[in-house]
Tab-separated table of N, CA and C in Angstrom:
chain	number	residue	atom	x	y	z
B	1	MET	N	130.739	124.689	168.117
B	1	MET	CA	129.506	124.178	168.574
B	1	MET	C	129.658	122.608	168.667
B	2	LYS	N	129.150	122.073	169.739
B	2	LYS	CA	129.095	120.634	169.850
B	2	LYS	C	127.730	120.160	169.345
B	3	THR	N	127.770	119.325	168.276
B	3	THR	CA	126.549	118.862	167.624
B	3	THR	C	125.828	117.874	168.582
B	4	LEU	N	124.580	118.095	168.842
B	4	LEU	CA	123.760	117.173	169.629
B	4	LEU	C	122.867	116.334	168.745
B	5	TYR	N	122.472	116.917	167.579
B	5	TYR	CA	121.574	116.230	166.658
B	5	TYR	C	121.754	116.846	165.318
B	6	GLU	N	121.600	116.090	164.250
B	6	GLU	CA	121.723	116.628	162.895
B	6	GLU	C	120.603	116.074	162.050
B	7	ALA	N	119.900	116.908	161.322
B	7	ALA	CA	118.810	116.466	160.406
B	7	ALA	C	119.152	116.855	159.024
B	8	SER	N	118.798	116.031	158.081
B	8	SER	CA	119.095	116.264	156.657
B	8	SER	C	117.815	116.254	155.845
B	9	SER	N	117.536	117.430	155.235
B	9	SER	CA	116.287	117.591	154.448
B	9	SER	C	116.719	118.038	153.049
B	10	THR	N	115.891	117.631	152.035
B	10	THR	CA	116.142	117.971	150.671
B	10	THR	C	114.935	118.556	150.078
B	11	ALA	N	115.072	119.623	149.293
B	11	ALA	CA	113.955	120.185	148.501
B	11	ALA	C	114.372	120.075	147.041
B	12	VAL	N	113.488	119.551	146.229
B	12	VAL	CA	113.710	119.440	144.817
B	12	VAL	C	112.563	120.214	144.142
B	13	GLY	N	112.930	121.083	143.157
B	13	GLY	CA	111.939	121.799	142.403
B	13	GLY	C	111.476	123.110	143.019
B	14	GLY	N	112.168	123.656	143.961
B	14	GLY	CA	111.729	124.943	144.533
B	14	GLY	C	110.326	124.883	145.200
B	15	ARG	N	109.626	126.001	145.055
B	15	ARG	CA	108.351	126.135	145.769
B	15	ARG	C	107.238	125.220	145.118
B	16	LYS	N	107.451	124.709	143.952
B	16	LYS	CA	106.428	123.842	143.354
B	16	LYS	C	106.939	122.339	143.354
B	17	GLY	N	107.907	122.054	144.209
B	17	GLY	CA	108.530	120.747	144.201
B	17	GLY	C	108.118	119.775	145.193
B	18	HIS	N	109.124	119.261	145.916
B	18	HIS	CA	108.951	118.229	146.859
B	18	HIS	C	109.961	118.360	147.936
B	19	VAL	N	109.652	118.080	149.220
B	19	VAL	CA	110.569	118.026	150.268
B	19	VAL	C	110.583	116.733	150.967
B	20	SER	N	111.678	116.344	151.490
B	20	SER	CA	111.853	115.058	152.181
B	20	SER	C	113.002	115.085	153.155
B	21	THR	N	112.941	114.166	154.074
B	21	THR	CA	114.091	114.034	154.999
B	21	THR	C	114.730	112.703	154.677
B	22	ASP	N	116.024	112.597	155.087
B	22	ASP	CA	116.772	111.367	154.755
B	22	ASP	C	116.195	110.153	155.491
B	23	ASP	N	115.473	110.344	156.606
B	23	ASP	CA	114.929	109.231	157.291
B	23	ASP	C	113.455	108.884	156.882
B	24	GLY	N	112.935	109.638	155.927
B	24	GLY	CA	111.627	109.388	155.416
B	24	GLY	C	110.423	109.916	156.265
B	25	LYS	N	110.736	110.595	157.386
B	25	LYS	CA	109.649	111.100	158.226
B	25	LYS	C	108.874	112.241	157.656
B	26	ILE	N	109.559	112.977	156.740
B	26	ILE	CA	108.820	114.051	155.990
B	26	ILE	C	109.027	113.678	154.529
B	27	ASP	N	107.865	113.708	153.817
B	27	ASP	CA	107.854	113.382	152.433
B	27	ASP	C	106.571	114.021	151.879
B	28	LEU	N	106.784	115.348	151.459
B	28	LEU	CA	105.648	116.231	151.128
B	28	LEU	C	105.843	116.895	149.838
B	29	GLU	N	104.698	117.094	149.121
B	29	GLU	CA	104.601	117.885	147.951
B	29	GLU	C	104.461	119.327	148.353
B	30	LEU	N	105.025	120.178	147.547
B	30	LEU	CA	104.966	121.661	147.701
B	30	LEU	C	103.994	122.290	146.690
B	31	SER	N	103.342	123.326	146.995
B	31	SER	CA	102.657	124.096	146.027
B	31	SER	C	102.766	125.631	146.377
B	32	THR	N	102.752	126.419	145.386
B	32	THR	CA	102.927	127.868	145.603
B	32	THR	C	101.590	128.482	145.902
B	33	PRO	N	101.382	129.183	147.092
B	33	PRO	CA	100.123	129.825	147.424
B	33	PRO	C	99.640	130.896	146.330
B	34	LYS	N	98.401	131.043	146.172
B	34	LYS	CA	97.881	131.989	145.251
B	34	LYS	C	98.387	133.372	145.507
B	35	GLY	N	98.529	133.739	146.808
B	35	GLY	CA	99.031	135.028	147.153
B	35	GLY	C	100.465	135.345	146.670
B	36	LEU	N	101.198	134.239	146.289
B	36	LEU	CA	102.547	134.357	145.729
B	36	LEU	C	102.519	134.099	144.211
B	37	GLY	N	101.365	134.133	143.604
B	37	GLY	CA	101.246	133.936	142.169
B	37	GLY	C	101.150	132.499	141.759
B	38	GLY	N	100.947	131.563	142.679
B	38	GLY	CA	100.810	130.138	142.337
B	38	GLY	C	99.408	129.697	142.149
B	39	GLU	N	99.265	128.486	141.941
B	39	GLU	CA	97.910	127.871	141.762
B	39	GLU	C	97.237	127.506	143.078
B	40	GLY	N	97.954	127.621	144.189
B	40	GLY	CA	97.391	127.117	145.456
B	40	GLY	C	97.781	125.685	145.618
B	41	GLY	N	97.004	124.808	145.120
B	41	GLY	CA	97.299	123.406	145.237
B	41	GLY	C	97.189	122.822	146.566
B	42	ASN	N	97.394	121.441	146.607
B	42	ASN	CA	97.207	120.749	147.894
B	42	ASN	C	98.470	120.655	148.696
B	43	GLY	N	99.596	121.082	148.131
B	43	GLY	CA	100.890	120.906	148.860
B	43	GLY	C	101.069	121.970	149.935
B	44	THR	N	102.077	121.782	150.788
B	44	THR	CA	102.443	122.695	151.764
B	44	THR	C	103.384	123.669	151.167
B	45	ASN	N	103.976	124.584	151.990
B	45	ASN	CA	104.886	125.579	151.456
B	45	ASN	C	105.918	125.901	152.522
B	46	PRO	N	107.023	126.539	152.198
B	46	PRO	CA	108.070	126.809	153.149
B	46	PRO	C	107.650	127.628	154.416
B	47	GLU	N	106.706	128.478	154.204
B	47	GLU	CA	106.260	129.300	155.370
B	47	GLU	C	105.508	128.466	156.346
B	48	GLN	N	104.664	127.506	155.900
B	48	GLN	CA	104.053	126.633	156.801
B	48	GLN	C	104.946	125.661	157.486
B	49	LEU	N	105.962	125.150	156.805
B	49	LEU	CA	106.980	124.294	157.380
B	49	LEU	C	107.790	125.038	158.495
B	50	PHE	N	108.156	126.238	158.105
B	50	PHE	CA	108.949	127.112	159.019
B	50	PHE	C	108.117	127.384	160.310
B	51	GLY	N	106.862	127.746	160.051
B	51	GLY	CA	105.874	127.994	161.162
B	51	GLY	C	105.767	126.790	162.131
B	52	CYS	N	105.592	125.657	161.583
B	52	CYS	CA	105.457	124.433	162.392
B	52	CYS	C	106.755	124.194	163.204
B	53	ALA	N	107.879	124.336	162.492
B	53	ALA	CA	109.191	124.158	163.211
B	53	ALA	C	109.411	125.191	164.276
B	54	TYR	N	109.106	126.485	164.021
B	54	TYR	CA	109.359	127.491	164.983
B	54	TYR	C	108.344	127.325	166.193
B	55	ALA	N	107.111	127.006	165.912
B	55	ALA	CA	106.159	126.859	167.016
B	55	ALA	C	106.551	125.688	167.941
B	56	ALA	N	106.935	124.611	167.337
B	56	ALA	CA	107.372	123.440	168.157
B	56	ALA	C	108.597	123.712	169.029
B	57	CYS	N	109.600	124.349	168.373
B	57	CYS	CA	110.828	124.648	169.063
B	57	CYS	C	110.562	125.692	170.187
B	58	PHE	N	109.723	126.717	169.873
B	58	PHE	CA	109.431	127.750	170.905
B	58	PHE	C	108.686	127.110	172.032
B	59	GLY	N	107.741	126.196	171.790
B	59	GLY	CA	107.001	125.526	172.821
B	59	GLY	C	107.971	124.773	173.761
B	60	GLY	N	108.888	124.079	173.101
B	60	GLY	CA	109.934	123.352	173.914
B	60	GLY	C	110.815	124.326	174.754
B	61	ALA	N	111.063	125.498	174.203
B	61	ALA	CA	111.875	126.498	174.935
B	61	ALA	C	111.052	126.990	176.166
B	62	ILE	N	109.700	127.212	175.975
B	62	ILE	CA	108.922	127.598	177.127
B	62	ILE	C	108.992	126.489	178.198
B	63	GLN	N	108.835	125.242	177.798
B	63	GLN	CA	108.873	124.139	178.806
B	63	GLN	C	110.257	124.043	179.458
B	64	LEU	N	111.321	124.331	178.731
B	64	LEU	CA	112.643	124.284	179.319
B	64	LEU	C	112.849	125.415	180.384
B	65	VAL	N	112.443	126.578	180.011
B	65	VAL	CA	112.560	127.812	180.810
B	65	VAL	C	111.683	127.519	182.113
B	66	ALA	N	110.482	127.017	181.914
B	66	ALA	CA	109.595	126.748	183.088
B	66	ALA	C	110.269	125.747	184.007
B	67	LYS	N	110.759	124.612	183.461
B	67	LYS	CA	111.501	123.669	184.275
B	67	LYS	C	112.679	124.237	185.003
B	68	ASN	N	113.468	125.045	184.348
B	68	ASN	CA	114.579	125.741	184.989
B	68	ASN	C	114.168	126.730	186.134
B	69	ASN	N	113.013	127.224	185.991
B	69	ASN	CA	112.533	128.222	187.020
B	69	ASN	C	111.510	127.471	187.969
B	70	LYS	N	111.525	126.137	187.875
B	70	LYS	CA	110.587	125.311	188.801
B	70	LYS	C	109.156	125.770	188.762
B	71	ILE	N	108.673	125.991	187.487
B	71	ILE	CA	107.257	126.440	187.284
B	71	ILE	C	106.677	125.226	186.487
B	72	GLU	N	105.507	124.698	187.009
B	72	GLU	CA	104.797	123.625	186.355
B	72	GLU	C	103.872	124.139	185.262
B	73	VAL	N	104.098	123.680	184.005
B	73	VAL	CA	103.275	124.195	182.904
B	73	VAL	C	102.565	123.030	182.217
B	74	GLY	N	102.920	121.795	182.387
B	74	GLY	CA	102.263	120.682	181.762
B	74	GLY	C	102.418	120.612	180.292
B	75	ASP	N	101.730	119.722	179.649
B	75	ASP	CA	101.890	119.451	178.208
B	75	ASP	C	100.863	120.111	177.374
B	76	GLU	N	99.990	120.949	177.949
B	76	GLU	CA	98.886	121.600	177.315
B	76	GLU	C	99.263	122.944	176.701
B	77	ILE	N	100.509	123.431	176.891
B	77	ILE	CA	100.932	124.686	176.319
B	77	ILE	C	100.830	124.526	174.804
B	78	SER	N	100.606	125.616	174.134
B	78	SER	CA	100.574	125.657	172.687
B	78	SER	C	101.150	126.919	172.114
B	79	VAL	N	101.758	126.849	170.958
B	79	VAL	CA	102.296	127.999	170.352
B	79	VAL	C	101.783	127.949	168.895
B	80	THR	N	101.166	129.021	168.448
B	80	THR	CA	100.776	129.128	167.043
B	80	THR	C	101.647	130.167	166.386
B	81	ALA	N	102.392	129.745	165.336
B	81	ALA	CA	103.245	130.671	164.601
B	81	ALA	C	102.507	131.159	163.366
B	82	ASN	N	102.332	132.417	163.255
B	82	ASN	CA	101.783	133.015	162.031
B	82	ASN	C	102.940	133.660	161.285
B	83	ILE	N	103.207	133.036	160.113
B	83	ILE	CA	104.344	133.459	159.356
B	83	ILE	C	103.874	134.245	158.117
B	84	GLU	N	104.396	135.427	157.950
B	84	GLU	CA	104.049	136.319	156.749
B	84	GLU	C	105.252	136.402	155.888
B	85	LEU	N	105.030	136.419	154.623
B	85	LEU	CA	106.046	136.647	153.584
B	85	LEU	C	105.599	137.938	152.893
B	86	GLY	N	106.465	138.890	152.862
B	86	GLY	CA	106.107	140.165	152.283
B	86	GLY	C	107.323	140.794	151.568
B	87	LYS	N	107.167	142.031	151.132
B	87	LYS	CA	108.260	142.713	150.466
B	87	LYS	C	108.691	143.967	151.284
B	88	THR	N	109.946	144.236	151.361
B	88	THR	CA	110.425	145.447	151.994
B	88	THR	C	110.254	146.658	151.076
B	89	LYS	N	110.551	147.798	151.557
B	89	LYS	CA	110.463	149.016	150.747
B	89	LYS	C	111.432	148.942	149.543
B	90	GLU	N	112.518	148.214	149.723
B	90	GLU	CA	113.458	147.992	148.690
B	90	GLU	C	113.095	146.921	147.754
B	91	GLY	N	111.969	146.199	147.952
B	91	GLY	CA	111.498	145.160	147.084
B	91	GLY	C	112.044	143.787	147.368
B	92	ASN	N	112.821	143.587	148.478
B	92	ASN	CA	113.275	142.288	148.828
B	92	ASN	C	112.237	141.505	149.635
B	93	LEU	N	112.258	140.184	149.438
B	93	LEU	CA	111.311	139.378	150.233
B	93	LEU	C	111.735	139.271	151.720
B	94	GLN	N	110.753	139.301	152.606
B	94	GLN	CA	111.081	139.379	154.000
B	94	GLN	C	110.003	138.589	154.772
B	95	LEU	N	110.466	137.871	155.849
B	95	LEU	CA	109.521	137.198	156.729
B	95	LEU	C	109.224	138.005	157.922
B	96	ARG	N	108.033	137.697	158.485
B	96	ARG	CA	107.591	138.269	159.753
B	96	ARG	C	106.873	137.192	160.504
B	97	ALA	N	107.113	137.084	161.814
B	97	ALA	CA	106.450	136.031	162.590
B	97	ALA	C	105.710	136.572	163.823
B	98	VAL	N	104.541	136.093	164.033
B	98	VAL	CA	103.844	136.328	165.274
B	98	VAL	C	103.629	135.007	165.997
B	99	LEU	N	104.112	134.925	167.225
B	99	LEU	CA	103.963	133.688	167.989
B	99	LEU	C	102.938	133.911	169.139
B	100	ASP	N	101.806	133.242	169.016
B	100	ASP	CA	100.728	133.232	169.982
B	100	ASP	C	100.962	132.098	170.954
B	101	CYS	N	101.298	132.441	172.172
B	101	CYS	CA	101.704	131.423	173.186
B	101	CYS	C	100.563	131.230	174.259
B	102	PHE	N	100.027	130.068	174.398
B	102	PHE	CA	99.044	129.741	175.400
B	102	PHE	C	99.615	128.860	176.446
B	103	ILE	N	99.661	129.346	177.660
B	103	ILE	CA	100.221	128.619	178.757
B	103	ILE	C	99.200	128.560	179.870
B	104	PRO	N	98.373	127.537	179.876
B	104	PRO	CA	97.260	127.402	180.874
B	104	PRO	C	97.725	127.403	182.295
B	105	GLY	N	96.938	128.071	183.127
B	105	GLY	CA	97.269	128.029	184.557
B	105	GLY	C	98.304	128.942	185.104
B	106	VAL	N	98.872	129.816	184.259
B	106	VAL	CA	99.794	130.785	184.778
B	106	VAL	C	99.243	132.186	184.775
B	107	ASP	N	99.710	133.028	185.661
B	107	ASP	CA	99.252	134.425	185.677
B	107	ASP	C	100.047	135.142	184.613
B	108	VAL	N	99.541	136.442	184.357
B	108	VAL	CA	100.214	137.264	183.298
B	108	VAL	C	101.720	137.420	183.523
B	109	GLU	N	102.083	137.783	184.764
B	109	GLU	CA	103.480	138.009	185.004
B	109	GLU	C	104.398	136.800	184.768
B	110	THR	N	103.943	135.700	185.272
B	110	THR	CA	104.636	134.369	185.047
B	110	THR	C	104.702	134.024	183.553
B	111	GLY	N	103.570	134.178	182.911
B	111	GLY	CA	103.491	133.900	181.422
B	111	GLY	C	104.371	134.731	180.665
B	112	GLU	N	104.405	136.044	180.892
B	112	GLU	CA	105.260	136.905	180.173
B	112	GLU	C	106.776	136.626	180.399
B	113	LYS	N	107.102	136.289	181.681
B	113	LYS	CA	108.455	135.875	182.065
B	113	LYS	C	108.876	134.709	181.194
B	114	LEU	N	108.019	133.673	181.179
B	114	LEU	CA	108.344	132.494	180.416
B	114	LEU	C	108.509	132.716	178.961
B	115	VAL	N	107.610	133.443	178.366
B	115	VAL	CA	107.634	133.770	176.867
B	115	VAL	C	108.841	134.534	176.585
B	116	ASN	N	109.178	135.529	177.343
B	116	ASN	CA	110.355	136.391	177.085
B	116	ASN	C	111.684	135.578	177.284
B	117	GLU	N	111.730	134.785	178.288
B	117	GLU	CA	112.961	133.981	178.467
B	117	GLU	C	113.055	132.926	177.425
B	118	ALA	N	111.970	132.342	176.974
B	118	ALA	CA	111.996	131.345	175.832
B	118	ALA	C	112.539	131.973	174.592
B	119	HIS	N	112.146	133.266	174.346
B	119	HIS	CA	112.622	133.921	173.147
B	119	HIS	C	114.129	134.152	173.184
B	120	GLU	N	114.704	134.216	174.366
B	120	GLU	CA	116.179	134.361	174.507
B	120	GLU	C	116.900	133.008	174.237
B	121	VAL	N	116.247	131.876	174.592
B	121	VAL	CA	116.981	130.622	174.403
B	121	VAL	C	116.541	129.794	173.264
B	122	CYS	N	115.378	129.966	172.654
B	122	CYS	CA	114.929	129.208	171.502
B	122	CYS	C	115.943	129.395	170.365
B	123	PRO	N	116.383	128.262	169.799
B	123	PRO	CA	117.351	128.343	168.690
B	123	PRO	C	116.761	129.079	167.486
B	124	TYR	N	115.454	128.872	167.181
B	124	TYR	CA	114.858	129.651	166.051
B	124	TYR	C	114.821	131.116	166.360
B	125	SER	N	114.489	131.489	167.534
B	125	SER	CA	114.470	132.965	167.874
B	125	SER	C	115.854	133.520	167.752
B	126	ARG	N	116.817	132.783	168.250
B	126	ARG	CA	118.235	133.277	168.187
B	126	ARG	C	118.683	133.340	166.736
B	127	ALA	N	118.291	132.405	165.862
B	127	ALA	CA	118.656	132.363	164.451
B	127	ALA	C	118.043	133.560	163.712
B	128	THR	N	116.867	133.971	164.077
B	128	THR	CA	116.149	135.009	163.389
B	128	THR	C	116.332	136.458	163.998
B	129	ARG	N	116.907	136.482	165.161
B	129	ARG	CA	117.062	137.743	165.865
B	129	ARG	C	117.727	138.775	165.051
B	130	ASP	N	117.116	139.960	164.979
B	130	ASP	CA	117.614	141.096	164.196
B	130	ASP	C	117.567	140.828	162.671
B	131	ASN	N	116.928	139.787	162.264
B	131	ASN	CA	116.750	139.487	160.881
B	131	ASN	C	115.310	139.544	160.427
B	132	ILE	N	114.342	139.200	161.256
B	132	ILE	CA	112.912	139.358	161.017
B	132	ILE	C	112.263	139.911	162.281
B	133	THR	N	111.088	140.485	162.016
B	133	THR	CA	110.324	140.966	163.156
B	133	THR	C	109.554	139.772	163.752
B	134	VAL	N	109.701	139.592	165.060
B	134	VAL	CA	108.983	138.576	165.781
B	134	VAL	C	108.164	139.240	166.870
B	135	THR	N	106.852	139.071	166.831
B	135	THR	CA	105.969	139.509	167.835
B	135	THR	C	105.551	138.378	168.756
B	136	LEU	N	105.657	138.627	170.060
B	136	LEU	CA	105.271	137.539	171.022
B	136	LEU	C	103.993	137.942	171.682
B	137	ASN	N	102.971	137.028	171.690
B	137	ASN	CA	101.729	137.288	172.376
B	137	ASN	C	101.520	136.126	173.400
B	138	LEU	N	101.036	136.533	174.529
B	138	LEU	CA	100.633	135.616	175.597
B	138	LEU	C	99.129	135.524	175.586
B	139	LEU	N	98.574	134.334	175.440
B	139	LEU	CA	97.151	134.138	175.442
B	139	LEU	C	96.793	133.562	176.783
B	140	LEU	N	95.711	134.059	177.399
B	140	LEU	CA	95.358	133.670	178.727
B	140	LEU	C	94.094	132.813	178.760
B	141	ASP	N	93.930	132.010	179.832
B	141	ASP	CA	92.631	131.385	180.085
B	141	ASP	C	91.478	132.360	180.200
B	142	GLU	N	90.351	132.054	179.790
B	142	GLU	CA	89.276	133.008	179.925
B	142	GLU	C	88.433	132.712	181.109
């Protein structure tokens, strides 16, 4: 792989700790959600951070695929990633993701094409493929 960009992030203290990047752009406290036996707290958690990263990357993948197909989508597209952490039958922790994709101004066929093609090229989708369940939803203008 030819490296195009490299990011360095550090987590100290696990789920109740602190995360930061070497350039200082992220500097956040973590707290464990009540659903995972924690106190809740004001900090973020790995699932929220992963969801933000996946949603942003997937939105960029939709824009890339649209550009490659000469389809105008603008900057108003949005992706909401709903990340769930649960247990498998075997008792292992497992993630599940639902990506709600809103692409204003496209018809259903075009929107589905863009979302499905984005899922093939998005680095996060590729990294999680066959490892977690990812559900793709296309949200339409009303």
